[in-house]
Amino acid sequence: MNIACNLDGSVDVTGCKLSIYPMKDQFVDIILGAVNQLNQVKLPVWSQTDLFSTTYRGRQENVVNVVKTACQLAYHDDVHTVFELTFSKGCPGDVDADRYLNEAIQPVIVPTELKNFHVDCKYSFYAFGDADYMQDIVHIVDLATQAGLKPQSMHYATALSGTVEDLFRYFDQALTYAHEHIRHYVIEATISVNSPSLED
Amino acid sequence: MNIACNLDGSVDVTGCKLSIYPMKDQFVDIILGAVNQLNQVKLPVWSQTDLFSTTYRGRQENVVNVVKTACQLAYHDDVHTVFELTFSKGCPGDVDADRYLNEAIQPVIVPTELKNFHVDCKYSFYAFGDADYMQDIVHIVDLATQAGLKPQSMHYATALSGTVEDLFRYFDQALTYAHEHIRHYVIEATISVNSPSLED
């Protein structure tokens, strides 16, 4: 059960709340640089920015693609940056994004060349409701293994390691599988790039 | 259901995974400064640091207090910093922290004076299992109102606003209530301090 299920709307909308944390004095420039480039594109999703994050909502494939592009636009080779993501679906609360459900799956065309880069990720998959979803959750972790993301158990989360393209392709696969088998679910993910701890 | 329930142990252990993101070139100094001060104290909790975060596990009151102190030690007046917290309880996976369950509730004594400061927070409370916990979750949000934290609904989360002392006192109350009524639960919280967006 999710405390945030307090708004009316369609349960078919996939949402993702994205926060970007560049560990840098110029963090504002980095975040706004990415956001401004995204805003020059007509995005196939609903979006809203608040003090903490930007929330994107609409058709799953487009939400995943927009969030991936935002992460790539905010990525800089020399900057340790963390991305915090909450994917959610099945929470009644998405009336104003319903019209985006009929958008075609489409790439996000930005003038910048999008890089592929190494990411480390921790994530938790939460399923809600009466049913026993253990087999489904095992399958979702198996999908990460098949994607080459080397899942590792840790307390309260699972670690993944790979490229940003592989990671978001996996998120899309995991969300697709969850959509077919689970009524209401959340993925909480934290993506880390260029951490100085990796050099130890 | 929580994907991370894959380690053996007592379900009575409360855990909190804490990440600290100072938006500053000197982020390493800030994080290590806080961690090193905490490490000079004999903490009444189990702890382990990985690439993403430090996990503290033990008796609820002590875990909350240690995490609060870590946030206060990492706080700097002029630095926009985000703290990411995952509280979890009821997930079988805590054998090596069991011995900390019998520790007395105790303050964390550090040589630095701990500040009280304004925080903005978004959080989600997740309850797992067959039962309908809606009334319990409504009560947990009511506790935030009583704590003066002005809960506001948003997509996929609830926003809170107050002081760091009030916020962690509330987390302790919410976890105590949850412990008495819910078998397995998670709080995902993001705390933001000194955001330049507050000046807009």
Short mmCIF file of C-alpha atoms in Angstrom, two decimals, chain B residues 4-170:
data_model
loop_
_atom_site.label_atom_id
_atom_site.label_comp_id
_atom_site.label_asym_id
_atom_site.label_seq_id
_atom_site.Cartn_x
_atom_site.Cartn_y
_atom_site.Cartn_z
CA ALA B 4 15.41 -7.07 -1.15
CA CYS B 5 14.08 -9.60 1.37
CA ASN B 6 16.73 -12.09 0.45
CA LEU B 7 18.96 -12.34 3.52
CA ASP B 8 18.29 -14.30 6.72
CA GLY B 9 17.80 -12.68 10.09
CA SER B 10 15.49 -11.10 12.61
CA VAL B 11 12.53 -9.08 11.43
CA ASP B 12 12.77 -6.90 14.54
CA VAL B 13 15.78 -4.99 13.30
CA THR B 14 15.13 -1.51 11.93
CA GLY B 15 17.46 -0.47 9.15
CA CYS B 16 18.20 2.81 7.47
CA LYS B 17 20.24 3.28 4.33
CA LEU B 18 21.59 6.87 4.23
CA SER B 19 23.15 8.67 1.25
CA ILE B 20 24.48 12.23 1.49
CA TYR B 21 24.71 14.44 -1.61
CA PRO B 22 26.41 17.81 -1.01
CA MET B 23 26.12 19.85 -4.24
CA LYS B 24 29.67 21.13 -3.90
CA ASP B 25 33.14 20.51 -5.40
CA GLN B 26 34.34 19.53 -1.91
CA PHE B 27 31.62 16.89 -1.44
CA VAL B 28 34.14 14.23 -0.42
CA ASP B 29 35.47 16.37 2.44
CA ILE B 30 31.96 17.09 3.68
CA ILE B 31 30.86 13.45 3.64
CA LEU B 32 34.10 12.11 5.15
CA GLY B 33 34.07 14.89 7.76
CA ALA B 34 30.68 13.73 9.00
CA VAL B 35 31.51 10.03 8.77
CA ASN B 36 34.83 10.44 10.58
CA GLN B 37 33.20 12.32 13.45
CA LEU B 38 30.57 9.60 13.77
CA ASN B 39 33.25 6.90 13.68
CA GLN B 40 34.94 8.40 16.74
CA VAL B 41 31.87 7.40 18.73
CA LYS B 42 30.97 3.85 19.75
CA LEU B 43 27.66 3.69 17.89
CA PRO B 44 24.86 1.50 19.30
CA VAL B 45 24.05 0.21 15.81
CA TRP B 46 25.51 -2.04 13.11
CA SER B 47 26.80 -0.13 10.09
CA GLN B 48 28.27 -0.81 6.69
CA THR B 49 29.27 1.54 3.87
CA ASP B 50 29.09 0.70 0.18
CA LEU B 51 29.35 2.66 -3.06
CA PHE B 52 25.91 4.22 -2.61
CA SER B 53 25.26 4.71 1.06
CA THR B 54 25.85 3.69 4.65
CA THR B 55 23.39 1.24 6.14
CA TYR B 56 22.67 1.46 9.88
CA ARG B 57 20.75 -1.35 11.60
CA GLY B 58 19.64 -2.04 15.12
CA ARG B 59 17.07 -0.76 17.59
CA GLN B 60 14.73 1.74 15.97
CA GLU B 61 15.33 4.69 18.30
CA ASN B 62 19.10 4.38 18.00
CA VAL B 63 19.02 4.01 14.21
CA VAL B 64 16.89 7.16 13.89
CA ASN B 65 19.20 9.05 16.24
CA VAL B 66 22.41 8.01 14.47
CA VAL B 67 21.02 8.94 11.06
CA LYS B 68 19.81 12.31 12.37
CA THR B 69 23.26 13.00 13.81
CA ALA B 70 24.93 12.04 10.52
CA CYS B 71 22.69 14.52 8.68
CA GLN B 72 23.47 17.26 11.22
CA LEU B 73 27.21 16.61 10.98
CA ALA B 74 27.08 16.82 7.17
CA TYR B 75 25.04 20.03 7.22
CA HIS B 76 26.75 23.29 6.22
CA ASP B 77 24.94 26.62 6.18
CA ASP B 78 25.96 27.50 2.65
CA VAL B 79 25.73 24.11 0.94
CA HIS B 80 22.71 22.72 -0.85
CA THR B 81 22.65 19.11 0.31
CA VAL B 82 20.23 16.26 -0.23
CA PHE B 83 19.92 13.26 2.08
CA GLU B 84 18.34 10.06 0.78
CA LEU B 85 16.98 7.67 3.42
CA THR B 86 15.40 4.22 3.25
CA PHE B 87 13.98 3.01 6.56
CA SER B 88 12.96 -0.65 6.48
CA LYS B 89 11.61 -3.09 9.00
CA GLY B 90 10.11 -6.57 8.82
CA CYS B 91 12.31 -7.73 5.99
CA PRO B 92 13.99 -10.97 7.10
CA GLY B 93 17.61 -10.09 6.62
CA ASP B 94 19.37 -8.88 9.71
CA VAL B 95 21.19 -11.66 11.56
CA ASP B 96 24.40 -9.75 12.07
CA ALA B 97 22.62 -6.77 13.62
CA ASP B 98 20.50 -8.79 16.06
CA ARG B 99 22.79 -8.11 19.00
CA TYR B 100 22.15 -4.37 18.69
CA LEU B 101 18.46 -4.87 19.47
CA ASN B 102 19.22 -5.01 23.21
CA GLU B 103 21.18 -1.75 23.29
CA ALA B 104 19.74 0.94 25.52
CA ILE B 105 18.29 3.99 23.81
CA GLN B 106 21.17 6.43 23.90
CA PRO B 107 22.16 9.78 22.46
CA VAL B 108 25.08 10.05 20.05
CA ILE B 109 27.71 12.20 21.78
CA VAL B 110 29.89 14.03 19.25
CA PRO B 111 32.37 16.84 20.00
CA THR B 112 30.59 19.16 17.55
CA GLU B 113 27.52 21.21 18.48
CA LEU B 114 24.61 19.84 16.46
CA LYS B 115 22.49 22.46 14.71
CA ASN B 116 18.78 22.48 14.24
CA PHE B 117 17.89 23.73 10.74
CA HIS B 118 15.04 23.96 8.26
CA VAL B 119 14.39 20.93 6.06
CA ASP B 120 12.07 20.12 3.21
CA CYS B 121 11.27 16.45 2.79
CA LYS B 122 9.37 14.21 0.43
CA TYR B 123 8.54 10.71 1.59
CA SER B 124 6.53 7.65 0.73
CA PHE B 125 5.35 5.05 3.22
CA TYR B 126 5.02 1.54 1.80
CA ALA B 127 3.27 -1.30 3.67
CA PHE B 128 3.45 -4.90 2.51
CA GLY B 129 1.27 -7.92 3.12
CA ASP B 130 -2.32 -9.07 2.87
CA ALA B 131 -3.97 -6.68 5.30
CA ASP B 132 -5.54 -3.36 4.38
CA TYR B 133 -3.39 -0.76 6.06
CA MET B 134 -5.19 2.32 4.73
CA GLN B 135 -6.36 3.49 8.17
CA ASP B 136 -2.86 3.02 9.58
CA ILE B 137 -1.36 5.04 6.77
CA VAL B 138 -3.89 7.81 7.25
CA HIS B 139 -2.88 7.85 10.91
CA ILE B 140 0.81 8.07 10.01
CA VAL B 141 0.12 11.17 7.91
CA ASP B 142 -2.00 12.60 10.76
CA LEU B 143 1.05 12.23 13.01
CA ALA B 144 2.97 14.49 10.61
CA THR B 145 0.25 17.13 10.90
CA GLN B 146 0.39 16.90 14.70
CA ALA B 147 4.17 17.25 14.50
CA GLY B 148 3.72 20.57 12.68
CA LEU B 149 5.29 19.25 9.47
CA LYS B 150 2.43 20.40 7.19
CA PRO B 151 2.07 17.31 4.97
CA GLN B 152 1.19 18.07 1.33
CA SER B 153 0.13 15.47 -1.21
CA MET B 154 2.12 15.22 -4.40
CA HIS B 155 2.44 12.56 -7.07
CA TYR B 156 3.97 9.38 -5.60
CA ALA B 157 4.96 11.06 -2.33
CA THR B 158 4.00 13.45 0.45
CA ALA B 159 5.93 16.66 1.17
CA LEU B 160 6.87 17.77 4.70
CA SER B 161 8.43 21.01 5.95
CA GLY B 162 9.94 21.83 9.36
CA THR B 163 13.12 21.49 11.38
CA VAL B 164 15.50 18.54 11.28
CA GLU B 165 14.75 17.79 14.95
CA ASP B 166 10.99 17.76 14.34
CA LEU B 167 11.35 15.64 11.22
CA PHE B 168 13.37 12.87 12.89
CA ARG B 169 11.14 12.95 15.97
CA TYR B 170 8.29 12.34 13.54
#
